[in-house]
Amino acid sequence: MLTVHEHLVKNVHLGAENSLRDGLLTIAPEEIRALATHPLIRSVELHIVRPGESIRIIRVLDAIQPRAKGGDGAVFPGFLGPARVAGAGDTHILSGCALLTVSPLPRAQEALIDMAGPGANLSPLARENLLILEFTPVEGAPWGEYEAALRLAALRVAAHLGGIARSAPPGRRLRVPPASSAIGLPRVGYIYNIQAQGSFKDTFVYGRSARDILPTLITAGELLDGAVVSGNYGHPSLKNSTYAHLTNPVVKELLSRDGDDLAFAGIILKPEPVTLEGKELVAEYAAKLASQLNWQGAIVTKEGGGNADTDLFLAAEKCERRGVRTVLLMAELAGPDGRTPPLLGSQPEADSLVSVGNYEEPVSLPSVERVIGGDSLRLADGPVAGPLTIPTAPIFGALSPVGIGSLRARAQ
Amino acid sequence: MLRIVHYINQFFAGLGGEEKADLKPDVRSGPVGPGRLLQSLLQGKGEVVATLICGDTYFAEQPEESCRRLADLLFTLKADLILAGPAFASGRYGFACGEVARMALQELKIPAVAAIHHENPGAQAATAGAYIVPCGSSAASMKEALPSLLALGIKLAGGSAVSPDVDGYLPRGIRKNVTAELPAAVRAVNMLLAKIAGHPFTSEIPLPQFDRVPPAPPIPHSREATIALVTESGLVPAGNPDRIESSRASHFARYSIDGLQAFTPGKFESVHGGYSTDLANADPNRLVPLDVARRLEKAGRIARLYDYYFTTVGNGTSVQKAQAFAREIASEMRRSGVQAAILTAT
Amino acid sequence: MAKELEREGIPTALLCNIVPIALTVGANRVVPTRGIQYPTGDPSLPREQEEAWRERLLLTALEALETPVDGPTVFPPDSSRLE
């Protein structure tokens, strides 16, 4: 059994001593800098950014919701502390705030967050108080090693911030059982596709790349403790940041309705292989698990672009054929004017789709007072603080495949 | 006070039947024919200030000229809204109404709606972007058709958001981002529970019908053919001289392979952002098989490899762009005597 | 793009890994490859064998170009992976 203690953060500032009081999180910067030290990191600059401020953040790599264990053990097992199965005990989380890593990284697709204006409605991170760690690499640092160093530093800081909440008065408490005890209700599970291709497009489970795993069961508690961490710098609006793994709305919804109108029958974590043979295998295997566990239905989410749609549709096909009904969440590639046929490749079984928006729809962003993360954008000409017209695609989390965003597309 | 202009044909204007179908576009002040019923439905919210009339045959034979004349007439009328039809099942009239509605909306930027029976070929104007409300197949349904035509028109003229689900018009094949009323996860669980229980539900994304392209005739034999190498893998000379984007590529490029026997690692690289490119960069012939293609050329299995290869990035590329690239590439191929293509995709 | 080139009259052999998408979208001459990241490669093989695989793919592509087809057709280069 995991007990989650949720502490709401309403404002963040830097100060002499760490504390969380009445929603105000005070962070002592020197400790953060110490945690973010590494031979390959030349410098880290701290920024605090709040919803509504006229600030544009570029070169966003990952976002993490801070958390820490209440007693023994560590969050982000396999990165902080040994890889021990997580999901029990007490975990303190800070809601209303997130940690963001920002850095140049050539292999990363350009990612952006506007904290105010029309862009702010599109990035779920824009409604959080953000502590931004802006990293610069040491000259000549190999990018793969530098990226690993950033990730470790950020996870340390996230756990450190979570630790501040330990001694704060308790917020909301949520009990997360390892399994459902509901009887007589439809057994509904979640097939959770994660993109793990190796270098810069990876997802880690207990610290290991999930690239070649077979689908496996994982519990909500393990996810909440950070067993799944993102190392994916592909499509910023279509990838799962660590924040998305930690706050997964599909998991939350199934947990909250467990015992009401469904029995939350489990989560299958499933990779997205790069060969068709691999995709067929893991889809079949996941369907086998679902059917073995007597699931009547499965929500299926993906990660990534058009390639991952195949994984989604194969999962639907294999599940439906075994009598497990499916509903798929996906973003649409409907072209800048919304007129391109919305799906690329489909199976007849993929007839229950929930839209998280059109990837390519252009959005006009106004100019901003301040930019964090760099002074030029690859994806648009003109000054980075100036007005921009860009597709929805580079906005961090806008079309989140697990639904942390708020977009959908409709026929017009 | 909404200024409405109504478009009808010669018949509904009371000017005659087929014998008057060659009438050129003309304008009358105020409502005419069914326009009077429209006026009475408005109840002071607006006024049918003018009626545009055109013969169905004239429009069908000269649609561009007709639209030009109608646009000129509209210029002085300062219309807030244009309503066309109802055309019921009349083919030429339906075509005219659909076209007028589309032209007014897209070219004149005036809100416009037409009422056409859904099986009338003129209703296809919906997929070109016109707002078409379906109506009955004969004038017997006039009393039902006019209110629905008016209702959507008033909403559009007022700038309200509309959608086929709510407002009943024919799908225009256009997808638009909106803020969802419920989070995706909630909608997904609701949909799944409905599906499990056997209750009706509506999928949010329509499944596409892809058009089939008749295959091009084969080449008689590759020994006699000039073949070009094409790729979507994003293989470019190191440094990406033409700055092809790693996703949503805006253009393609061609690079010379004249005299090149293979792609050398380091001299060529992939800029595709959709996959991990280490393996490909270690040997770019894994993306475009130049080394083996040259061997086959030397052995006479291919008469000739075209001197250039074509490249772009197929990562989030829209279908429209892909079509545009292919047209240009094909055009060059035809000019240069290339008879077939080998296309590698990632 | 393969479909669009065919529409313009250029017979095109498409080498790709995710065959179901290619067929649904309507590419007419499809040659399945072994991996997304290496359409004309197979890094699991030693160099010589990888080149032999590449040659097999290319010969299959040529065969596809020489074959009249009625609609989306798959030309498998090899059913055995033991080459």
Coordinates of N, CA, C and O in Angstrom, one line a residue, chain B residues 66-209:
Chain B
S66 N -19.6 33.1 -63.6 CA -20.8 33.3 -62.8 C -20.3 33.9 -61.4 O -20.9 34.9 -60.9
C67 N -19.3 33.2 -60.8 CA -18.9 33.6 -59.5 C -18.3 35.0 -59.6 O -18.5 35.8 -58.6
R68 N -17.6 35.3 -60.6 CA -17.0 36.6 -60.8 C -18.1 37.7 -60.8 O -18.1 38.7 -60.1
R69 N -19.1 37.4 -61.6 CA -20.2 38.4 -61.7 C -21.0 38.5 -60.4 O -21.3 39.6 -60.0
L70 N -21.2 37.4 -59.7 CA -21.9 37.4 -58.5 C -21.1 38.2 -57.4 O -21.6 39.0 -56.6
A71 N -19.8 38.0 -57.4 CA -18.9 38.7 -56.5 C -19.0 40.2 -56.7 O -19.0 41.0 -55.8
D72 N -19.0 40.6 -58.0 CA -19.1 42.0 -58.3 C -20.4 42.6 -57.8 O -20.5 43.7 -57.2
L73 N -21.5 41.8 -58.0 CA -22.8 42.3 -57.5 C -22.8 42.4 -56.0 O -23.4 43.3 -55.4
L74 N -22.2 41.4 -55.3 CA -22.1 41.4 -53.9 C -21.3 42.6 -53.3 O -21.6 43.0 -52.2
F75 N -20.4 43.0 -54.1 CA -19.5 44.1 -53.6 C -20.2 45.3 -53.1 O -19.9 45.8 -52.1
T76 N -21.3 45.7 -53.8 CA -22.0 46.9 -53.4 C -23.1 46.6 -52.4 O -23.6 47.5 -51.8
L77 N -23.4 45.3 -52.1 CA -24.5 45.0 -51.3 C -24.1 45.0 -49.8 O -25.0 45.0 -49.0
K78 N -22.9 44.9 -49.5 CA -22.4 44.9 -48.1 C -23.2 43.8 -47.3 O -23.8 44.1 -46.2
A79 N -23.1 42.6 -47.8 CA -23.8 41.5 -47.1 C -23.1 41.1 -45.8 O -21.9 41.0 -45.8
D80 N -23.9 40.8 -44.7 CA -23.3 40.2 -43.5 C -23.3 38.7 -43.7 O -22.6 38.0 -43.0
L81 N -24.3 38.2 -44.5 CA -24.5 36.8 -44.6 C -25.1 36.4 -46.0 O -25.9 37.2 -46.5
I82 N -24.7 35.3 -46.5 CA -25.3 34.8 -47.8 C -25.9 33.5 -47.6 O -25.3 32.6 -47.0
L83 N -27.1 33.4 -48.0 CA -27.8 32.1 -47.9 C -28.2 31.6 -49.3 O -28.6 32.4 -50.1
A84 N -27.9 30.4 -49.6 CA -28.1 29.8 -51.0 C -29.0 28.7 -50.9 O -28.9 27.8 -50.1
G85 N -30.0 28.7 -51.9 CA -31.0 27.5 -52.0 C -32.2 27.8 -51.1 O -32.6 28.9 -50.9
P86 N -32.9 26.7 -50.7 CA -32.5 25.3 -50.7 C -32.5 24.7 -52.2 O -33.4 25.0 -52.9
A87 N -31.6 23.9 -52.5 CA -31.5 23.3 -53.8 C -32.1 22.0 -53.9 O -32.3 21.4 -55.0
F88 N -32.5 21.4 -52.8 CA -33.1 20.0 -52.8 C -32.2 19.1 -53.6 O -31.0 19.0 -53.4
A89 N -32.8 18.3 -54.5 CA -32.0 17.3 -55.3 C -31.6 17.8 -56.7 O -31.0 17.0 -57.4
S90 N -31.9 19.0 -57.0 CA -31.5 19.5 -58.3 C -30.0 19.6 -58.5 O -29.4 20.4 -57.8
G91 N -29.5 18.8 -59.4 CA -28.0 18.8 -59.5 C -27.3 20.1 -59.8 O -26.4 20.5 -59.1
R92 N -27.8 20.7 -60.9 CA -27.1 22.0 -61.3 C -27.3 23.1 -60.3 O -26.4 23.8 -60.0
Y93 N -28.5 23.1 -59.8 CA -28.8 24.2 -58.8 C -28.0 23.9 -57.5 O -27.4 24.8 -56.9
G94 N -27.9 22.6 -57.1 CA -27.0 22.3 -55.9 C -25.6 22.6 -56.1 O -24.9 23.2 -55.3
F95 N -25.1 22.4 -57.3 CA -23.7 22.7 -57.6 C -23.5 24.2 -57.5 O -22.6 24.7 -56.9
A96 N -24.5 25.0 -58.0 CA -24.3 26.4 -58.0 C -24.4 26.9 -56.5 O -23.6 27.8 -56.1
C97 N -25.4 26.4 -55.8 CA -25.5 26.9 -54.4 C -24.2 26.6 -53.6 O -23.7 27.4 -52.8
G98 N -23.7 25.3 -53.8 CA -22.5 24.9 -53.0 C -21.3 25.8 -53.4 O -20.5 26.3 -52.5
E99 N -21.2 26.1 -54.7 CA -20.1 26.9 -55.1 C -20.2 28.4 -54.6 O -19.2 29.0 -54.3
V100 N -21.4 28.9 -54.7 CA -21.6 30.2 -54.2 C -21.3 30.3 -52.7 O -20.6 31.3 -52.3
A101 N -21.7 29.3 -52.0 CA -21.4 29.3 -50.5 C -19.9 29.2 -50.3 O -19.4 29.9 -49.4
R102 N -19.3 28.4 -51.0 CA -17.8 28.3 -50.8 C -17.1 29.5 -51.2 O -16.2 30.0 -50.5
M103 N -17.5 30.1 -52.4 CA -16.8 31.2 -52.9 C -16.9 32.4 -52.0 O -16.0 33.1 -51.6
A104 N -18.1 32.6 -51.5 CA -18.4 33.7 -50.6 C -17.6 33.6 -49.3 O -17.0 34.6 -48.8
L105 N -17.5 32.4 -48.8 CA -16.8 32.2 -47.5 C -15.3 32.3 -47.7 O -14.6 33.0 -47.0
Q106 N -14.8 31.6 -48.7 CA -13.3 31.5 -48.8 C -12.7 32.7 -49.5 O -11.6 33.1 -49.2
E107 N -13.4 33.3 -50.5 CA -12.8 34.3 -51.3 C -13.3 35.7 -50.9 O -12.5 36.6 -50.8
L108 N -14.5 35.8 -50.6 CA -15.0 37.1 -50.1 C -15.0 37.3 -48.6 O -15.3 38.4 -48.1
K109 N -14.8 36.2 -47.9 CA -14.8 36.2 -46.5 C -16.1 36.6 -45.9 O -16.2 37.3 -44.8
I110 N -17.2 36.3 -46.5 CA -18.5 36.6 -46.0 C -19.1 35.3 -45.5 O -19.1 34.3 -46.3
P111 N -19.6 35.2 -44.3 CA -20.3 33.9 -43.8 C -21.4 33.5 -44.9 O -22.1 34.4 -45.3
A112 N -21.4 32.2 -45.2 CA -22.3 31.8 -46.2 C -22.7 30.3 -45.9 O -21.9 29.5 -45.5
V113 N -24.0 30.0 -46.2 CA -24.5 28.7 -46.0 C -25.4 28.3 -47.2 O -26.1 29.2 -47.7
A114 N -25.3 27.0 -47.6 CA -26.3 26.6 -48.6 C -27.0 25.4 -48.0 O -26.5 24.7 -47.2
A115 N -28.3 25.2 -48.5 CA -29.1 24.1 -48.1 C -29.2 23.2 -49.3 O -29.7 23.6 -50.4
I116 N -28.7 21.9 -49.2 CA -28.7 21.0 -50.3 C -28.9 19.6 -49.8 O -28.5 19.2 -48.7
H117 N -29.6 18.8 -50.6 CA -29.9 17.4 -50.2 C -28.5 16.7 -50.1 O -27.7 16.9 -51.0
H118 N -28.3 15.8 -49.1 CA -27.0 15.3 -48.9 C -26.5 14.4 -50.0 O -25.3 14.2 -50.2
E119 N -27.4 13.9 -50.8 CA -27.0 13.0 -51.9 C -26.8 13.8 -53.2 O -26.3 13.3 -54.2
N120 N -27.1 15.0 -53.2 CA -26.9 15.9 -54.4 C -25.4 16.1 -54.5 O -24.7 16.4 -53.6
P121 N -24.9 15.8 -55.7 CA -23.4 16.0 -55.9 C -22.9 17.4 -55.5 O -21.8 17.5 -55.1
G122 N -23.8 18.4 -55.6 CA -23.4 19.7 -55.2 C -23.0 19.8 -53.7 O -22.3 20.7 -53.3
A123 N -23.5 18.8 -52.9 CA -23.1 18.8 -51.5 C -21.6 18.6 -51.3 O -21.1 18.8 -50.2
Q124 N -21.0 18.1 -52.3 CA -19.5 17.9 -52.2 C -18.8 19.2 -51.9 O -17.6 19.1 -51.4
A125 N -19.4 20.3 -52.1 CA -18.8 21.6 -51.8 C -18.4 21.6 -50.3 O -17.5 22.4 -49.9
A126 N -19.0 20.8 -49.5 CA -18.7 20.7 -48.1 C -17.2 20.3 -47.9 O -16.5 20.9 -47.1
T127 N -16.8 19.3 -48.6 CA -15.4 18.9 -48.4 C -14.4 19.9 -49.0 O -13.3 19.9 -48.7
A128 N -14.9 20.9 -49.8 CA -14.1 21.9 -50.3 C -14.1 23.1 -49.3 O -13.4 24.1 -49.5
G129 N -14.9 23.0 -48.2 CA -14.9 24.0 -47.2 C -16.2 24.8 -47.0 O -16.3 25.6 -46.1
A130 N -17.2 24.5 -47.8 CA -18.5 25.3 -47.7 C -19.3 24.7 -46.5 O -19.3 23.5 -46.3
Y131 N -20.1 25.6 -45.9 CA -21.1 25.1 -44.9 C -22.4 24.7 -45.7 O -23.0 25.6 -46.3
I132 N -22.7 23.4 -45.6 CA -23.9 23.0 -46.3 C -24.8 22.3 -45.3 O -24.4 21.3 -44.6
V133 N -26.0 22.8 -45.1 CA -27.0 22.1 -44.3 C -27.8 21.1 -45.2 O -28.2 21.5 -46.2
P134 N -27.9 19.9 -44.7 CA -28.7 19.0 -45.6 C -30.2 19.3 -45.5 O -30.7 19.9 -44.5
C135 N -30.9 19.1 -46.6 CA -32.3 19.3 -46.6 C -33.0 18.2 -47.4 O -32.3 17.3 -47.9
G136 N -34.3 18.3 -47.4 CA -35.0 17.2 -48.1 C -34.7 17.2 -49.6 O -34.1 18.1 -50.1
S137 N -35.3 16.2 -50.3 CA -35.0 16.1 -51.7 C -35.9 16.9 -52.6 O -35.7 17.0 -53.8
S138 N -37.1 17.3 -52.1 CA -38.0 18.1 -53.0 C -38.5 19.3 -52.3 O -38.4 19.5 -51.0
A139 N -39.1 20.2 -53.1 CA -39.5 21.5 -52.5 C -40.6 21.3 -51.5 O -41.0 22.3 -50.8
A140 N -41.2 20.1 -51.4 CA -42.2 19.9 -50.4 C -41.6 20.1 -49.0 O -42.3 20.4 -48.0
S141 N -40.3 20.0 -48.8 CA -39.7 20.2 -47.5 C -39.1 21.6 -47.3 O -38.3 21.9 -46.5
M142 N -39.6 22.6 -48.1 CA -39.1 23.9 -48.0 C -39.3 24.5 -46.6 O -38.4 25.2 -46.1
K143 N -40.5 24.2 -46.0 CA -40.8 24.8 -44.7 C -39.8 24.3 -43.6 O -39.6 25.0 -42.6
E144 N -39.2 23.1 -43.8 CA -38.2 22.6 -42.8 C -36.8 23.1 -43.2 O -36.0 23.4 -42.3
A145 N -36.6 23.3 -44.5 CA -35.2 23.6 -44.9 C -34.8 25.0 -44.6 O -33.7 25.3 -44.2
L146 N -35.8 26.0 -44.7 CA -35.4 27.4 -44.5 C -34.9 27.7 -43.1 O -33.9 28.4 -42.9
P147 N -35.7 27.2 -42.1 CA -35.2 27.5 -40.7 C -33.8 27.0 -40.4 O -33.0 27.6 -39.8
S148 N -33.5 25.8 -40.9 CA -32.2 25.2 -40.6 C -31.1 26.0 -41.3 O -30.0 26.3 -40.8
L149 N -31.4 26.4 -42.6 CA -30.5 27.3 -43.3 C -30.2 28.6 -42.6 O -29.1 29.0 -42.4
L150 N -31.3 29.2 -42.1 CA -31.2 30.5 -41.4 C -30.5 30.3 -40.1 O -29.6 31.1 -39.7
A151 N -30.8 29.3 -39.4 CA -30.2 29.1 -38.0 C -28.7 29.1 -38.1 O -28.0 29.8 -37.3
L152 N -28.1 28.3 -39.0 CA -26.7 28.2 -39.0 C -26.1 29.5 -39.6 O -25.1 30.0 -39.1
G153 N -26.8 30.1 -40.5 CA -26.3 31.4 -41.1 C -26.2 32.4 -40.0 O -25.2 33.1 -39.9
I154 N -27.2 32.5 -39.1 CA -27.2 33.5 -38.1 C -26.0 33.3 -37.1 O -25.3 34.2 -36.7
K155 N -25.8 32.0 -36.8 CA -24.7 31.7 -35.9 C -23.4 32.1 -36.5 O -22.5 32.6 -35.8
L156 N -23.2 31.7 -37.7 CA -21.9 32.1 -38.4 C -21.7 33.6 -38.5 O -20.6 34.1 -38.2
A157 N -22.8 34.3 -38.8 CA -22.7 35.7 -39.0 C -22.3 36.3 -37.6 O -21.7 37.4 -37.5
G158 N -22.8 35.7 -36.5 CA -22.5 36.2 -35.2 C -21.2 35.8 -34.6 O -20.8 36.2 -33.5
G159 N -20.5 35.0 -35.4 CA -19.1 34.6 -35.0 C -19.1 33.5 -34.0 O -18.1 33.2 -33.3
S160 N -20.3 32.8 -33.8 CA -20.3 31.7 -32.8 C -19.5 30.5 -33.3 O -19.5 30.3 -34.5
A161 N -19.0 29.7 -32.4 CA -18.3 28.5 -32.8 C -19.4 27.5 -33.2 O -20.4 27.4 -32.6
V162 N -19.1 26.8 -34.3 CA -20.1 25.8 -34.8 C -19.4 24.5 -35.0 O -18.2 24.4 -35.2
S163 N -20.1 23.4 -35.0 CA -19.5 22.1 -35.3 C -20.6 21.2 -36.0 O -21.8 21.4 -35.7
P164 N -20.2 20.3 -36.8 CA -21.2 19.4 -37.5 C -22.1 18.7 -36.4 O -23.3 18.5 -36.6
D165 N -21.5 18.2 -35.3 CA -22.3 17.5 -34.3 C -23.4 18.3 -33.8 O -24.5 17.8 -33.6
V166 N -23.1 19.5 -33.4 CA -24.1 20.4 -32.8 C -25.0 21.1 -33.8 O -26.2 21.1 -33.6
D167 N -24.5 21.5 -34.9 CA -25.2 22.4 -35.8 C -25.7 21.6 -37.0 O -26.4 22.3 -37.9
G168 N -25.4 20.4 -37.2 CA -26.0 19.5 -38.2 C -25.6 19.8 -39.6 O -26.2 19.3 -40.5
Y169 N -24.5 20.5 -39.8 CA -24.1 20.7 -41.3 C -23.2 19.5 -41.7 O -22.7 18.8 -40.9
L170 N -23.0 19.4 -43.0 CA -22.3 18.3 -43.5 C -20.8 18.5 -43.2 O -20.3 19.6 -43.2
P171 N -20.1 17.4 -42.8 CA -18.7 17.5 -42.4 C -17.9 18.1 -43.5 O -18.0 17.7 -44.6
R172 N -17.0 19.0 -43.1 CA -16.2 19.7 -44.1 C -14.8 19.0 -44.1 O -13.9 19.5 -44.8
G173 N -14.6 18.0 -43.4 CA -13.3 17.3 -43.4 C -12.2 18.2 -42.7 O -11.0 18.1 -43.0
I174 N -12.6 19.2 -41.9 CA -11.7 20.1 -41.3 C -11.6 19.8 -39.8 O -12.6 19.7 -39.1
R175 N -10.4 19.7 -39.3 CA -10.2 19.4 -37.8 C -9.7 20.7 -37.2 O -8.8 21.3 -37.8
K176 N -10.2 21.0 -36.1 CA -9.8 22.2 -35.4 C -9.5 21.9 -33.9 O -10.3 21.3 -33.3
N177 N -8.4 22.5 -33.4 CA -8.1 22.3 -32.0 C -9.1 23.2 -31.2 O -9.3 24.3 -31.5
V178 N -9.6 22.6 -30.1 CA -10.4 23.4 -29.1 C -10.0 22.9 -27.8 O -9.3 21.8 -27.6
T179 N -10.3 23.7 -26.8 CA -10.1 23.2 -25.4 C -11.1 22.2 -25.1 O -12.3 22.5 -25.2
A180 N -10.7 21.1 -24.6 CA -11.7 20.0 -24.3 C -12.5 20.3 -23.1 O -12.0 20.9 -22.1
E181 N -13.7 19.9 -23.2 CA -14.6 20.2 -22.0 C -14.3 19.3 -20.8 O -14.5 19.7 -19.7
L182 N -13.9 18.1 -21.2 CA -13.5 17.1 -20.1 C -12.1 16.6 -20.5 O -11.8 16.5 -21.7
P183 N -11.3 16.3 -19.5 CA -9.9 15.8 -19.8 C -10.0 14.5 -20.6 O -11.0 13.7 -20.5
A184 N -9.0 14.3 -21.5 CA -9.0 13.1 -22.4 C -9.1 11.8 -21.6 O -9.8 10.9 -22.1
A185 N -8.5 11.7 -20.5 CA -8.6 10.5 -19.7 C -10.0 10.2 -19.3 O -10.4 9.0 -19.3
V186 N -10.7 11.2 -18.9 CA -12.1 11.0 -18.4 C -13.0 10.6 -19.6 O -13.7 9.6 -19.5
R187 N -12.8 11.2 -20.7 CA -13.5 10.9 -21.9 C -13.2 9.4 -22.4 O -14.1 8.7 -22.8
A188 N -12.0 9.1 -22.2 CA -11.6 7.7 -22.6 C -12.2 6.7 -21.8 O -12.7 5.7 -22.3
V189 N -12.2 6.9 -20.5 CA -12.8 5.9 -19.6 C -14.3 5.8 -19.8 O -14.9 4.8 -19.9
N190 N -14.9 7.0 -20.0 CA -16.4 7.0 -20.3 C -16.7 6.2 -21.5 O -17.6 5.4 -21.6
M191 N -15.9 6.5 -22.6 CA -16.1 5.8 -23.9 C -15.9 4.3 -23.7 O -16.7 3.5 -24.2
L192 N -14.9 3.9 -22.9 CA -14.6 2.5 -22.8 C -15.7 1.8 -22.0 O -16.2 0.7 -22.4
L193 N -16.2 2.4 -21.0 CA -17.3 1.8 -20.2 C -18.6 1.6 -21.0 O -19.3 0.6 -21.0
A194 N -18.8 2.7 -21.9 CA -20.0 2.6 -22.8 C -19.8 1.4 -23.7 O -20.7 0.6 -24.0
K195 N -18.6 1.3 -24.3 CA -18.3 0.2 -25.2 C -18.5 -1.1 -24.6 O -19.1 -2.1 -25.2
I196 N -17.9 -1.3 -23.4 CA -18.0 -2.6 -22.7 C -19.5 -2.9 -22.4 O -19.9 -4.1 -22.6
A197 N -20.3 -1.9 -22.1 CA -21.7 -2.2 -21.8 C -22.5 -2.3 -23.0 O -23.7 -2.6 -22.9
G198 N -21.9 -2.1 -24.2 CA -22.7 -2.2 -25.4 C -23.6 -1.0 -25.7 O -24.5 -1.0 -26.5
H199 N -23.3 0.1 -25.0 CA -24.0 1.3 -25.2 C -23.4 2.1 -26.4 O -22.2 1.9 -26.7
P200 N -24.2 2.9 -27.1 CA -23.6 3.7 -28.2 C -22.6 4.7 -27.7 O -22.6 5.2 -26.6
F201 N -21.6 4.9 -28.5 CA -20.6 5.9 -28.3 C -20.1 6.5 -29.6 O -20.3 5.8 -30.6
T202 N -19.5 7.6 -29.6 CA -19.0 8.2 -30.8 C -17.5 8.4 -30.7 O -17.0 9.0 -29.8
S203 N -16.8 7.8 -31.7 CA -15.3 8.0 -31.7 C -15.0 9.4 -32.1 O -15.8 10.0 -32.9
E204 N -14.0 10.0 -31.5 CA -13.7 11.4 -31.7 C -12.9 11.7 -33.0 O -12.8 12.8 -33.5
I205 N -12.3 10.6 -33.6 CA -11.5 10.9 -34.8 C -12.1 10.0 -35.9 O -12.1 8.8 -35.7
P206 N -12.5 10.5 -37.0 CA -13.1 9.7 -38.0 C -12.0 8.9 -38.7 O -10.9 9.4 -38.9
L207 N -12.3 7.7 -39.1 CA -11.4 6.8 -39.8 C -11.3 7.3 -41.2 O -12.3 7.6 -41.8
P208 N -10.2 7.3 -41.8 CA -10.1 7.9 -43.2 C -10.4 6.9 -44.3 O -10.3 5.7 -44.1
Q209 N -10.8 7.4 -45.4 CA -10.8 6.6 -46.6 C -9.7 7.1 -47.5 O -9.7 8.2 -48.0

